[in-house]
Amino acid sequence: EIPQPLCLWDKPCLTSTSYVKCSLVPPHNVPLGFRILVYPWAFFFSFQMSWRPTYRSSKFRNVYGKVGNREHCFEGIPITKNVHDNHFCAVNSKFVAVVTESAGGGSFIVIPVSQPGRLDSHYPKVCGHQGNVLDIKWNPFFENIIASCSEDTSVRVWEIPEGGLRRNMTEAVLELYGHSRRVGLIEWHPTSSGILFSAGYDYKILIWNLEIGEPVKMIDCHTDVILSMSFNTDGSLLATSCKDKKLRVIEPRSGRVLQQASCKNHRVNRVVFLGNMKRLLTTGVSRWNTRQIALWDQEDLSMPIVDEDIDGLSGLLFPFYDADTHMLYLAGKGDGNIRYFEITTEKPYIQYLMEFRSPAPQKGLGVMPKHGLDVASCEVFRFYKLVTLKGLIEPISMIVPRRSDTYQEDIYPMTAGTEPALSASEWLSGIDRDPVLMSLKDGYHRPNQLVFKAPVKEKKTMVVNGIDLLENVPPRTENELLRMFFRQQDELRRLKEELTTKDVRIRQLELELNNLKNVSPNNV
């Protein structure tokens, strides 16, 4: 039977909305009061055809997350309870480093990747900082070199021995002082071997040349705390997000701001460069306090290309971008889920793929570099998830399901290797080079022949009346005063021990002298 027609023009609930525009707006030549009759089956068919989603083929649409077995996890880790918005974890092909709880200063622990299991409660730590450690990053070219920053206003560079620590490490290769307040972020330059960036709560970014151990540039264009930093592929541009709700693209050598966006409808928290696509992706909060991501053109930050709401949770969204597969991973602080998308240069630009779900909330996430992945199992990304409540580090592998056991060249293109493209002095002179690429086909067996050499500084003195004026510069800030206080306490402790030792020696010499007098008083 042919169903009875419906009169849509008489329905005020339909005419007052704009769900189906073409079916409800009468032509201009229809007399007033004329009824438009539409059969329900025809209306339903046209509605379904107009709203059908476009199908897009992708080789990554079936990527799934695989949690490591119990024997691959690290247990018994005293993970820090600091509420600073950072990952507190850094990973390379040799070591896993995690910021830990400690009394009387800051420390982090370094564990070889090949030695999972339960950690001994007396496992040695890197404990040279005098305040809480806020960020740690491995050098991308020297896998035994790690940098850390702390609330004690210092940035320190450490050299971890082969095989891991055997005792507590307190002496750093380099101690870098230049910030007047605590240092919250550090980033290594992606192509230069000796350039380190640090961002402090004094609203400044310092560029350190580790070949001389000195700051060579200060970027002073922010008016509030810097929340994140990200480099493009060759390190010629630096993107920052700031607490002043502004997104900036900076030329790092000159400190000049090339582009700037005032994000009123999208409060930016984190920013990441999308490889060579000349795009930026930010995570933040919308005006309705929903978590949101936005895609920007790096050459025009006036308006985002597209923005998309994620959910209504309150945890910070951390973005991770894989330039080789063009996949974006979103992990929320305090969530157990990791969403992943594919980024394209054409509409819709951001294509949702799937979501990894876990009941355990994550404190932070470390990411394994490409040359540390398991190519045989088609692993394209690997997280190391910090679960504070369990004291657990859990590896999560993102795997592309393939039936063939051969090397999959389409998911493993040439990727950035462990050889620097230029030195610190070359980069500072104005040279930019793309990363030196390597293939993962034969596995990663090529050792880096470079050796990190710390600069030897000559100590300058200016002594007046027995006082070194350069060593006794009056402190300018409260943190400098605390640092000088702790340094003087250590010096006083050392002098007291030296004085006690000399007192004991004097008593021994006096006793020996008395013995000599008693034995032969005439010969003395």
Coordinates of N, CA, C and O in Angstrom, one line a residue, residues 85 185 222 224-230 239-249 260-273 280-287 289-296 301-304 306-307 315-319:
D85 N 51.9 20.1 35.3 CA 51.4 19.5 34.0 C 52.5 19.1 33.1 O 52.9 19.9 32.2
L185 N 60.1 23.7 31.8 CA 60.2 23.0 30.5 C 61.6 23.0 29.9 O 62.3 24.0 30.1
H222 N 57.0 36.7 26.1 CA 55.9 36.2 26.8 C 55.5 37.0 28.0 O 56.4 37.5 28.7
D224 N 53.4 35.7 30.4 CA 52.9 34.8 31.5 C 53.7 33.5 31.4 O 54.6 33.4 30.5
V225 N 53.3 32.5 32.1 CA 54.0 31.2 32.2 C 53.9 30.5 30.8 O 52.8 30.4 30.3
I226 N 55.0 30.0 30.3 CA 55.0 29.2 29.1 C 54.5 27.8 29.4 O 55.1 27.1 30.2
L227 N 53.5 27.3 28.6 CA 52.9 26.0 28.9 C 53.6 24.9 28.1 O 53.6 23.8 28.5
S228 N 54.0 25.2 26.8 CA 54.6 24.1 26.0 C 55.4 24.8 24.9 O 55.2 25.9 24.5
M229 N 56.3 24.0 24.4 CA 57.2 24.4 23.2 C 57.2 23.2 22.2 O 57.2 22.0 22.6
S230 N 57.3 23.6 20.9 CA 57.4 22.6 19.9 C 58.2 23.1 18.7 O 58.0 24.3 18.3
A239 N 57.2 27.0 18.2 CA 55.8 27.3 18.5 C 55.7 27.2 20.1 O 56.1 26.3 20.7
T240 N 55.0 28.2 20.7 CA 54.8 28.2 22.1 C 53.3 28.5 22.4 O 52.7 29.2 21.7
S241 N 52.8 27.9 23.5 CA 51.5 28.2 24.1 C 51.8 28.8 25.5 O 52.7 28.4 26.1
C242 N 51.0 29.8 25.8 CA 51.3 30.5 27.0 C 50.0 30.7 27.9 O 48.9 30.6 27.3
K243 N 50.2 31.0 29.1 CA 49.0 31.1 30.0 C 48.3 32.4 29.7 O 47.2 32.7 30.2
D244 N 48.9 33.3 28.9 CA 48.2 34.6 28.6 C 47.3 34.4 27.4 O 46.8 35.3 26.8
K245 N 46.9 33.1 27.1 CA 46.0 32.7 26.0 C 46.4 33.0 24.6 O 45.6 33.3 23.8
K246 N 47.7 33.1 24.4 CA 48.2 33.4 23.1 C 49.1 32.3 22.6 O 49.8 31.6 23.3
L247 N 48.9 32.0 21.3 CA 49.7 31.1 20.5 C 50.7 31.8 19.7 O 50.4 32.8 18.9
R248 N 52.0 31.5 19.7 CA 53.1 32.2 19.0 C 53.9 31.3 18.2 O 54.2 30.2 18.6
V249 N 54.3 31.8 17.0 CA 55.3 31.1 16.2 C 56.5 32.1 16.2 O 56.4 33.2 15.7
Q260 N 51.1 35.4 15.7 CA 50.6 35.4 17.1 C 49.1 35.3 17.0 O 48.5 36.0 16.1
A261 N 48.5 34.5 17.8 CA 47.0 34.4 17.8 C 46.5 34.6 19.3 O 47.1 34.0 20.2
S262 N 45.5 35.4 19.4 CA 44.9 35.5 20.7 C 43.7 34.6 20.8 O 42.6 34.8 20.1
C263 N 43.8 33.5 21.5 CA 42.8 32.5 21.5 C 41.7 32.7 22.6 O 41.9 32.4 23.7
K264 N 40.6 33.4 22.2 CA 39.5 33.7 23.1 C 38.5 32.6 23.2 O 38.1 32.2 24.3
N265 N 38.1 32.0 22.0 CA 37.2 30.9 22.0 C 37.8 29.6 22.2 O 37.1 28.6 22.5
H266 N 39.1 29.5 22.1 CA 39.8 28.2 22.2 C 41.1 28.5 23.1 O 42.1 29.0 22.6
R267 N 41.0 28.3 24.4 CA 42.1 28.5 25.3 C 43.2 27.4 25.1 O 42.9 26.3 25.5
V268 N 44.3 27.8 24.6 CA 45.3 26.8 24.2 C 46.1 26.3 25.4 O 46.5 27.2 26.2
N269 N 46.3 25.0 25.5 CA 47.2 24.5 26.6 C 48.4 23.9 26.0 O 49.5 24.2 26.5
R270 N 48.3 23.1 25.0 CA 49.5 22.4 24.3 C 49.5 22.6 22.8 O 48.4 22.7 22.2
V271 N 50.7 22.7 22.3 CA 50.8 22.9 20.8 C 51.9 22.0 20.3 O 52.8 21.6 21.0
V272 N 51.7 21.5 19.1 CA 52.6 20.6 18.4 C 52.7 20.9 16.9 O 51.6 21.2 16.3
F273 N 53.9 20.9 16.3 CA 54.1 21.1 14.9 C 53.7 19.8 14.2 O 54.1 18.7 14.7
L280 N 49.9 23.6 12.6 CA 50.0 23.4 14.0 C 48.7 22.8 14.5 O 47.6 23.1 14.0
L281 N 48.9 22.0 15.6 CA 47.7 21.5 16.2 C 47.8 21.8 17.7 O 48.8 21.7 18.3
T282 N 46.7 22.3 18.3 CA 46.7 22.7 19.7 C 45.5 22.0 20.4 O 44.5 21.6 19.8
T283 N 45.7 21.7 21.6 CA 44.7 21.2 22.5 C 44.4 22.2 23.5 O 45.3 23.0 24.0
G284 N 43.1 22.3 23.9 CA 42.7 23.4 24.8 C 41.3 23.2 25.3 O 40.7 22.1 25.3
V285 N 40.7 24.3 25.7 CA 39.3 24.3 26.2 C 38.5 25.3 25.5 O 39.0 26.4 25.2
S286 N 37.3 24.9 25.2 CA 36.4 25.9 24.5 C 35.7 26.8 25.5 O 35.9 26.7 26.7
R287 N 34.9 27.7 25.0 CA 34.3 28.7 25.9 C 33.2 28.0 26.8 O 32.8 28.6 27.8
N289 N 33.9 25.1 28.3 CA 34.8 24.3 29.1 C 34.7 22.8 28.7 O 34.8 21.9 29.5
T290 N 34.6 22.6 27.4 CA 34.8 21.3 26.8 C 36.2 21.1 26.2 O 36.7 22.1 25.7
R291 N 36.8 20.0 26.3 CA 38.1 19.8 25.7 C 38.0 19.8 24.2 O 37.1 19.2 23.6
Q292 N 39.0 20.4 23.6 CA 38.9 20.8 22.2 C 40.3 20.7 21.5 O 41.3 20.9 22.2
I293 N 40.3 20.3 20.2 CA 41.5 20.4 19.5 C 41.3 21.4 18.3 O 40.1 21.5 17.8
A294 N 42.4 22.1 17.8 CA 42.2 23.0 16.8 C 43.4 22.9 15.8 O 44.6 22.6 16.3
L295 N 43.2 23.0 14.5 CA 44.2 22.9 13.5 C 44.5 24.3 13.0 O 43.5 25.1 12.6
W296 N 45.7 24.7 12.8 CA 46.1 26.1 12.4 C 47.1 26.0 11.3 O 47.9 25.1 11.1
L301 N 47.7 32.7 11.7 CA 47.0 32.3 12.9 C 45.8 33.1 13.3 O 45.4 33.2 14.4
S302 N 45.3 33.8 12.3 CA 44.1 34.7 12.6 C 42.9 33.8 13.0 O 42.1 34.2 13.9
M303 N 42.7 32.7 12.3 CA 41.6 31.8 12.6 C 42.0 30.4 12.5 O 42.8 30.1 11.6
P304 N 41.6 29.4 13.3 CA 41.9 28.0 13.1 C 41.2 27.5 11.8 O 40.1 27.9 11.5
V306 N 40.2 24.4 11.4 CA 39.1 23.6 11.9 C 39.3 23.4 13.4 O 40.5 23.3 13.9
D307 N 38.2 23.3 14.2 CA 38.3 23.0 15.6 C 37.2 21.9 15.9 O 36.2 21.9 15.2
G315 N 40.6 16.9 32.5 CA 42.0 16.7 32.4 C 42.6 17.3 31.2 O 42.0 17.4 30.2
L316 N 43.9 17.6 31.3 CA 44.7 18.2 30.2 C 44.9 17.2 29.1 O 45.1 16.0 29.4
L317 N 44.7 17.6 27.9 CA 45.0 16.7 26.7 C 46.4 16.9 26.2 O 46.8 18.0 25.9
F318 N 47.1 15.8 26.2 CA 48.5 15.8 25.7 C 48.5 15.3 24.2 O 48.0 14.2 23.9
P319 N 49.0 16.1 23.3 CA 49.0 15.6 21.9 C 50.4 15.0 21.5 O 51.4 15.5 22.0

